[in-house]
């Protein structure tokens, strides 16, 4: 599971990256675009539990696990 914290350069690249053959705007492609333009990135390997929300079948489990979590701005 990936968790991204992005810089303004990556956000800008997200706005300009072309749609992929899958019909999606791919974040890794935006990062690659920003790297080609001189941005720097860092990766941090972590091992923490995550809530998987990869498919529609995951929605009920995630909703249940978050039901008692208060949203904060």
PDB file as gemmi writes it, atoms N, CA and C in Angstrom:
CRYST1    1.000    1.000    1.000  90.00  90.00  90.00 P 1                      
ATOM      1  N   UNK A   1       0.859  -1.170   0.000  1.00  0.00           N  
ATOM      2  CA  UNK A   1       0.000   0.000   0.000  1.00  0.00           C  
ATOM      3  C   UNK A   1       0.901   1.226   0.000  1.00  0.00           C  
ATOM      4  N   UNK A   2       0.580   2.182  -0.803  1.00  0.00           N  
ATOM      5  CA  UNK A   2       1.362   3.416  -0.883  1.00  0.00           C  
ATOM      6  C   UNK A   2       0.624   4.568  -0.207  1.00  0.00           C  
ATOM      7  N   UNK A   3       1.373   5.409   0.430  1.00  0.00           N  
ATOM      8  CA  UNK A   3       0.849   6.642   1.003  1.00  0.00           C  
ATOM      9  C   UNK A   3       1.764   7.748   0.503  1.00  0.00           C  
ATOM     10  N   UNK A   4       1.172   8.738  -0.125  1.00  0.00           N  
ATOM     11  CA  UNK A   4       1.956   9.797  -0.760  1.00  0.00           C  
ATOM     12  C   UNK A   4       1.779  11.115  -0.016  1.00  0.00           C  
ATOM     13  N   UNK A   5       2.865  11.813   0.217  1.00  0.00           N  
ATOM     14  CA  UNK A   5       2.853  13.206   0.655  1.00  0.00           C  
ATOM     15  C   UNK A   5       3.535  13.959  -0.475  1.00  0.00           C  
ATOM     16  N   UNK A   6       2.850  14.891  -1.071  1.00  0.00           N  
ATOM     17  CA  UNK A   6       3.383  15.500  -2.294  1.00  0.00           C  
ATOM     18  C   UNK A   6       3.700  16.974  -2.109  1.00  0.00           C  
ATOM     19  N   UNK A   7       4.632  17.433  -2.928  1.00  0.00           N  
ATOM     20  CA  UNK A   7       5.058  18.828  -2.936  1.00  0.00           C  
ATOM     21  C   UNK A   7       4.261  19.591  -4.002  1.00  0.00           C  
ATOM     22  N   UNK A   8       4.327  20.904  -3.986  1.00  0.00           N  
ATOM     23  CA  UNK A   8       3.659  21.680  -5.036  1.00  0.00           C  
ATOM     24  C   UNK A   8       4.113  21.288  -6.443  1.00  0.00           C  
ATOM     25  N   UNK A   9       5.375  20.886  -6.600  1.00  0.00           N  
ATOM     26  CA  UNK A   9       5.861  20.472  -7.919  1.00  0.00           C  
ATOM     27  C   UNK A   9       5.132  19.227  -8.409  1.00  0.00           C  
ATOM     28  N   UNK A  10       4.856  18.316  -7.508  1.00  0.00           N  
ATOM     29  CA  UNK A  10       4.141  17.090  -7.883  1.00  0.00           C  
ATOM     30  C   UNK A  10       2.684  17.420  -8.209  1.00  0.00           C  
ATOM     31  N   UNK A  11       2.072  18.295  -7.420  1.00  0.00           N  
ATOM     32  CA  UNK A  11       0.691  18.709  -7.700  1.00  0.00           C  
ATOM     33  C   UNK A  11       0.601  19.343  -9.082  1.00  0.00           C  
ATOM     34  N   UNK A  12       1.563  20.193  -9.407  1.00  0.00           N  
ATOM     35  CA  UNK A  12       1.587  20.818 -10.720  1.00  0.00           C  
ATOM     36  C   UNK A  12       1.714  19.760 -11.818  1.00  0.00           C  
ATOM     37  N   UNK A  13       2.593  18.790 -11.609  1.00  0.00           N  
ATOM     38  CA  UNK A  13       2.755  17.715 -12.595  1.00  0.00           C  
ATOM     39  C   UNK A  13       1.469  16.899 -12.726  1.00  0.00           C  
ATOM     40  N   UNK A  14       0.745  16.726 -11.635  1.00  0.00           N  
ATOM     41  CA  UNK A  14      -0.539  16.008 -11.692  1.00  0.00           C  
ATOM     42  C   UNK A  14      -1.516  16.718 -12.628  1.00  0.00           C  
ATOM     43  N   UNK A  15      -1.458  18.022 -12.623  1.00  0.00           N  
ATOM     44  CA  UNK A  15      -2.358  18.792 -13.488  1.00  0.00           C  
ATOM     45  C   UNK A  15      -1.992  18.643 -14.966  1.00  0.00           C  
ATOM     46  N   UNK A  16      -0.747  18.271 -15.236  1.00  0.00           N  
ATOM     47  CA  UNK A  16      -0.269  18.246 -16.624  1.00  0.00           C  
ATOM     48  C   UNK A  16      -0.026  16.852 -17.183  1.00  0.00           C  
ATOM     49  N   UNK A  17      -0.049  15.832 -16.343  1.00  0.00           N  
ATOM     50  CA  UNK A  17       0.249  14.480 -16.825  1.00  0.00           C  
ATOM     51  C   UNK A  17      -0.878  14.010 -17.757  1.00  0.00           C  
ATOM     52  N   UNK A  18      -0.524  13.369 -18.867  1.00  0.00           N  
ATOM     53  CA  UNK A  18      -1.566  12.889 -19.777  1.00  0.00           C  
ATOM     54  C   UNK A  18      -2.301  11.676 -19.202  1.00  0.00           C  
ATOM     55  N   UNK A  19      -3.513  11.461 -19.669  1.00  0.00           N  
ATOM     56  CA  UNK A  19      -4.293  10.308 -19.254  1.00  0.00           C  
ATOM     57  C   UNK A  19      -3.611   9.035 -19.752  1.00  0.00           C  
ATOM     58  N   UNK A  20      -3.595   8.019 -18.921  1.00  0.00           N  
ATOM     59  CA  UNK A  20      -2.947   6.759 -19.286  1.00  0.00           C  
ATOM     60  C   UNK A  20      -3.835   5.950 -20.231  1.00  0.00           C  
ATOM     61  N   UNK A  21      -3.275   4.864 -20.745  1.00  0.00           N  
ATOM     62  CA  UNK A  21      -4.051   3.974 -21.609  1.00  0.00           C  
ATOM     63  C   UNK A  21      -5.198   3.313 -20.850  1.00  0.00           C  
ATOM     64  N   UNK A  22      -5.125   3.314 -19.500  1.00  0.00           N  
ATOM     65  CA  UNK A  22      -6.210   2.773 -18.674  1.00  0.00           C  
ATOM     66  C   UNK A  22      -7.313   3.800 -18.447  1.00  0.00           C  
ATOM     67  N   UNK A  23      -7.113   5.015 -18.987  1.00  0.00           N  
ATOM     68  CA  UNK A  23      -8.116   6.062 -18.819  1.00  0.00           C  
ATOM     69  C   UNK A  23      -8.038   6.762 -17.480  1.00  0.00           C  
ATOM     70  N   UNK A  24      -6.873   6.739 -16.855  1.00  0.00           N  
ATOM     71  CA  UNK A  24      -6.697   7.351 -15.542  1.00  0.00           C  
ATOM     72  C   UNK A  24      -5.490   8.288 -15.570  1.00  0.00           C  
ATOM     73  N   UNK A  25      -5.473   9.233 -14.656  1.00  0.00           N  
ATOM     74  CA  UNK A  25      -4.314  10.078 -14.441  1.00  0.00           C  
ATOM     75  C   UNK A  25      -3.487   9.397 -13.356  1.00  0.00           C  
ATOM     76  N   UNK A  26      -2.336   8.901 -13.726  1.00  0.00           N  
ATOM     77  CA  UNK A  26      -1.535   8.061 -12.842  1.00  0.00           C  
ATOM     78  C   UNK A  26      -0.548   8.896 -12.027  1.00  0.00           C  
ATOM     79  N   UNK A  27      -0.620   8.786 -10.709  1.00  0.00           N  
ATOM     80  CA  UNK A  27       0.290   9.526  -9.840  1.00  0.00           C  
ATOM     81  C   UNK A  27       1.755   9.172 -10.088  1.00  0.00           C  
ATOM     82  N   UNK A  28       2.114   7.901 -10.269  1.00  0.00           N  
ATOM     83  CA  UNK A  28       3.526   7.614 -10.569  1.00  0.00           C  
ATOM     84  C   UNK A  28       4.003   8.303 -11.853  1.00  0.00           C  
ATOM     85  N   UNK A  29       3.149   8.440 -12.835  1.00  0.00           N  
ATOM     86  CA  UNK A  29       3.527   9.143 -14.066  1.00  0.00           C  
ATOM     87  C   UNK A  29       3.740  10.633 -13.795  1.00  0.00           C  
ATOM     88  N   UNK A  30       2.918  11.209 -12.936  1.00  0.00           N  
ATOM     89  CA  UNK A  30       3.097  12.617 -12.575  1.00  0.00           C  
ATOM     90  C   UNK A  30       4.414  12.809 -11.828  1.00  0.00           C  
ATOM     91  N   UNK A  31       4.748  11.885 -10.949  1.00  0.00           N  
ATOM     92  CA  UNK A  31       6.023  11.967 -10.227  1.00  0.00           C  
ATOM     93  C   UNK A  31       7.179  11.862 -11.222  1.00  0.00           C  
ATOM     94  N   UNK A  32       7.075  10.937 -12.173  1.00  0.00           N  
ATOM     95  CA  UNK A  32       8.124  10.791 -13.178  1.00  0.00           C  
ATOM     96  C   UNK A  32       8.272  12.078 -13.997  1.00  0.00           C  
ATOM     97  N   UNK A  33       7.157  12.707 -14.339  1.00  0.00           N  
ATOM     98  CA  UNK A  33       7.197  13.971 -15.072  1.00  0.00           C  
ATOM     99  C   UNK A  33       7.919  15.033 -14.252  1.00  0.00           C  
ATOM    100  N   UNK A  34       7.561  15.151 -12.986  1.00  0.00           N  
ATOM    101  CA  UNK A  34       8.203  16.138 -12.115  1.00  0.00           C  
ATOM    102  C   UNK A  34       9.696  15.854 -11.971  1.00  0.00           C  
ATOM    103  N   UNK A  35      10.076  14.585 -11.865  1.00  0.00           N  
ATOM    104  CA  UNK A  35      11.492  14.235 -11.773  1.00  0.00           C  
ATOM    105  C   UNK A  35      12.244  14.649 -13.030  1.00  0.00           C  
ATOM    106  N   UNK A  36      11.638  14.407 -14.195  1.00  0.00           N  
ATOM    107  CA  UNK A  36      12.285  14.811 -15.449  1.00  0.00           C  
ATOM    108  C   UNK A  36      12.490  16.320 -15.505  1.00  0.00           C  
ATOM    109  N   UNK A  37      11.638  17.052 -14.797  1.00  0.00           N  
ATOM    110  CA  UNK A  37      11.724  18.520 -14.791  1.00  0.00           C  
ATOM    111  C   UNK A  37      12.577  19.052 -13.644  1.00  0.00           C  
ATOM    112  N   UNK A  38      13.233  18.165 -12.905  1.00  0.00           N  
ATOM    113  CA  UNK A  38      14.163  18.603 -11.874  1.00  0.00           C  
ATOM    114  C   UNK A  38      13.684  18.525 -10.446  1.00  0.00           C  
ATOM    115  N   UNK A  39      12.465  18.075 -10.204  1.00  0.00           N  
ATOM    116  CA  UNK A  39      11.983  17.935  -8.822  1.00  0.00           C  
ATOM    117  C   UNK A  39      12.764  16.818  -8.130  1.00  0.00           C  
ATOM    118  N   UNK A  40      12.814  16.886  -6.820  1.00  0.00           N  
ATOM    119  CA  UNK A  40      13.429  15.807  -6.047  1.00  0.00           C  
ATOM    120  C   UNK A  40      12.350  15.133  -5.214  1.00  0.00           C  
ATOM    121  N   UNK A  41      12.518  13.848  -4.968  1.00  0.00           N  
ATOM    122  CA  UNK A  41      11.568  13.102  -4.151  1.00  0.00           C  
ATOM    123  C   UNK A  41      12.333  12.264  -3.149  1.00  0.00           C  
ATOM    124  N   UNK A  42      11.665  11.896  -2.099  1.00  0.00           N  
ATOM    125  CA  UNK A  42      12.221  10.998  -1.088  1.00  0.00           C  
ATOM    126  C   UNK A  42      11.224   9.881  -0.847  1.00  0.00           C  
ATOM    127  N   UNK A  43      11.736   8.722  -0.543  1.00  0.00           N  
ATOM    128  CA  UNK A  43      10.886   7.586  -0.200  1.00  0.00           C  
ATOM    129  C   UNK A  43      11.217   7.140   1.215  1.00  0.00           C  
ATOM    130  N   UNK A  44      10.201   6.824   1.967  1.00  0.00           N  
ATOM    131  CA  UNK A  44      10.382   6.343   3.327  1.00  0.00           C  
ATOM    132  C   UNK A  44       9.666   5.008   3.439  1.00  0.00           C  
ATOM    133  N   UNK A  45      10.398   3.963   3.722  1.00  0.00           N  
ATOM    134  CA  UNK A  45       9.799   2.636   3.887  1.00  0.00           C  
ATOM    135  C   UNK A  45       9.228   2.541   5.304  1.00  0.00           C  
ATOM    136  N   UNK A  46       7.973   2.149   5.387  1.00  0.00           N  
ATOM    137  CA  UNK A  46       7.314   2.016   6.687  1.00  0.00           C  
ATOM    138  C   UNK A  46       6.558   0.702   6.728  1.00  0.00           C  
ATOM    139  N   UNK A  47       6.316   0.235   7.904  1.00  0.00           N  
ATOM    140  CA  UNK A  47       5.527  -0.976   8.077  1.00  0.00           C  
ATOM    141  C   UNK A  47       4.474  -0.683   9.136  1.00  0.00           C  
ATOM    142  N   UNK A  48       3.314  -0.261   8.672  1.00  0.00           N  
ATOM    143  CA  UNK A  48       2.218   0.083   9.560  1.00  0.00           C  
ATOM    144  C   UNK A  48       0.937  -0.527   9.012  1.00  0.00           C  
ATOM    145  N   UNK A  49      -0.056  -0.743   9.857  1.00  0.00           N  
ATOM    146  CA  UNK A  49      -1.316  -1.276   9.334  1.00  0.00           C  
ATOM    147  C   UNK A  49      -2.024  -0.232   8.463  1.00  0.00           C  
ATOM    148  N   UNK A  50      -2.698  -0.705   7.439  1.00  0.00           N  
ATOM    149  CA  UNK A  50      -3.437   0.179   6.545  1.00  0.00           C  
ATOM    150  C   UNK A  50      -4.832  -0.377   6.318  1.00  0.00           C  
ATOM    151  N   UNK A  51      -5.741   0.503   5.973  1.00  0.00           N  
ATOM    152  CA  UNK A  51      -7.081   0.087   5.572  1.00  0.00           C  
ATOM    153  C   UNK A  51      -7.081  -0.003   4.051  1.00  0.00           C  
ATOM    154  N   UNK A  52      -7.268  -1.196   3.531  1.00  0.00           N  
ATOM    155  CA  UNK A  52      -7.229  -1.402   2.093  1.00  0.00           C  
ATOM    156  C   UNK A  52      -8.565  -1.000   1.476  1.00  0.00           C  
ATOM    157  N   UNK A  53      -8.504  -0.068   0.543  1.00  0.00           N  
ATOM    158  CA  UNK A  53      -9.694   0.387  -0.152  1.00  0.00           C  
ATOM    159  C   UNK A  53      -9.415   0.299  -1.654  1.00  0.00           C  
ATOM    160  N   UNK A  54      -9.116  -0.923  -2.100  1.00  0.00           N  
ATOM    161  CA  UNK A  54      -8.751  -1.152  -3.488  1.00  0.00           C  
ATOM    162  C   UNK A  54      -9.947  -1.513  -4.359  1.00  0.00           C  
ATOM    163  N   UNK A  55     -10.966  -2.109  -3.760  1.00  0.00           N  
ATOM    164  CA  UNK A  55     -12.135  -2.531  -4.527  1.00  0.00           C  
ATOM    165  C   UNK A  55     -13.406  -2.138  -3.783  1.00  0.00           C  
ATOM    166  N   UNK A  56     -14.514  -2.195  -4.491  1.00  0.00           N  
ATOM    167  CA  UNK A  56     -15.807  -1.896  -3.855  1.00  0.00           C  
ATOM    168  C   UNK A  56     -16.085  -2.829  -2.679  1.00  0.00           C  
ATOM    169  N   UNK A  57     -15.597  -4.047  -2.758  1.00  0.00           N  
ATOM    170  CA  UNK A  57     -15.814  -5.014  -1.678  1.00  0.00           C  
ATOM    171  C   UNK A  57     -15.153  -4.576  -0.378  1.00  0.00           C  
ATOM    172  N   UNK A  58     -14.178  -3.672  -0.446  1.00  0.00           N  
ATOM    173  CA  UNK A  58     -13.474  -3.194   0.745  1.00  0.00           C  
ATOM    174  C   UNK A  58     -14.235  -2.099   1.488  1.00  0.00           C  
ATOM    175  N   UNK A  59     -15.214  -1.489   0.846  1.00  0.00           N  
ATOM    176  CA  UNK A  59     -15.887  -0.312   1.407  1.00  0.00           C  
ATOM    177  C   UNK A  59     -16.536  -0.622   2.755  1.00  0.00           C  
ATOM    178  N   UNK A  60     -17.277  -1.706   2.861  1.00  0.00           N  
ATOM    179  CA  UNK A  60     -17.981  -2.018   4.113  1.00  0.00           C  
ATOM    180  C   UNK A  60     -17.013  -2.191   5.272  1.00  0.00           C  
ATOM    181  N   UNK A  61     -15.901  -2.888   5.049  1.00  0.00           N  
ATOM    182  CA  UNK A  61     -14.916  -3.094   6.109  1.00  0.00           C  
ATOM    183  C   UNK A  61     -14.286  -1.769   6.538  1.00  0.00           C  
ATOM    184  N   UNK A  62     -13.922  -0.944   5.596  1.00  0.00           N  
ATOM    185  CA  UNK A  62     -13.312   0.344   5.926  1.00  0.00           C  
ATOM    186  C   UNK A  62     -14.312   1.238   6.663  1.00  0.00           C  
ATOM    187  N   UNK A  63     -15.552   1.276   6.181  1.00  0.00           N  
ATOM    188  CA  UNK A  63     -16.586   2.080   6.845  1.00  0.00           C  
ATOM    189  C   UNK A  63     -16.787   1.620   8.285  1.00  0.00           C  
ATOM    190  N   UNK A  64     -16.797   0.315   8.492  1.00  0.00           N  
ATOM    191  CA  UNK A  64     -16.965  -0.229   9.842  1.00  0.00           C  
ATOM    192  C   UNK A  64     -15.789   0.149  10.737  1.00  0.00           C  
ATOM    193  N   UNK A  65     -14.579   0.037  10.208  1.00  0.00           N  
ATOM    194  CA  UNK A  65     -13.386   0.341  10.995  1.00  0.00           C  
ATOM    195  C   UNK A  65     -13.277   1.823  11.335  1.00  0.00           C  
ATOM    196  N   UNK A  66     -13.860   2.698  10.484  1.00  0.00           N  
ATOM    197  CA  UNK A  66     -13.771   4.141  10.698  1.00  0.00           C  
ATOM    198  C   UNK A  66     -15.019   4.738  11.339  1.00  0.00           C  
ATOM    199  N   UNK A  67     -16.011   3.927  11.621  1.00  0.00           N  
ATOM    200  CA  UNK A  67     -17.301   4.430  12.109  1.00  0.00           C  
ATOM    201  C   UNK A  67     -17.167   5.296  13.365  1.00  0.00           C  
ATOM    202  N   UNK A  68     -16.207   5.012  14.195  1.00  0.00           N  
ATOM    203  CA  UNK A  68     -16.065   5.743  15.467  1.00  0.00           C  
ATOM    204  C   UNK A  68     -14.922   6.760  15.444  1.00  0.00           C  
ATOM    205  N   UNK A  69     -14.392   7.027  14.271  1.00  0.00           N  
ATOM    206  CA  UNK A  69     -13.309   7.985  14.144  1.00  0.00           C  
ATOM    207  C   UNK A  69     -13.917   9.346  13.785  1.00  0.00           C  
ATOM    208  N   UNK A  70     -13.575  10.358  14.553  1.00  0.00           N  
ATOM    209  CA  UNK A  70     -14.073  11.695  14.294  1.00  0.00           C  
ATOM    210  C   UNK A  70     -13.185  12.396  13.260  1.00  0.00           C  
ATOM    211  N   UNK A  71     -13.806  12.924  12.236  1.00  0.00           N  
ATOM    212  CA  UNK A  71     -13.059  13.650  11.199  1.00  0.00           C  
ATOM    213  C   UNK A  71     -12.607  14.992  11.756  1.00  0.00           C  
ATOM    214  N   UNK A  72     -11.379  15.368  11.424  1.00  0.00           N  
ATOM    215  CA  UNK A  72     -10.838  16.644  11.853  1.00  0.00           C  
ATOM    216  C   UNK A  72     -10.315  17.392  10.626  1.00  0.00           C  
ATOM    217  N   UNK A  73     -10.463  18.722  10.602  1.00  0.00           N  
ATOM    218  CA  UNK A  73      -9.920  19.483   9.473  1.00  0.00           C  
ATOM    219  C   UNK A  73      -8.412  19.520   9.507  1.00  0.00           C  
TER     220      UNK A  73                                                      
END                                                                             
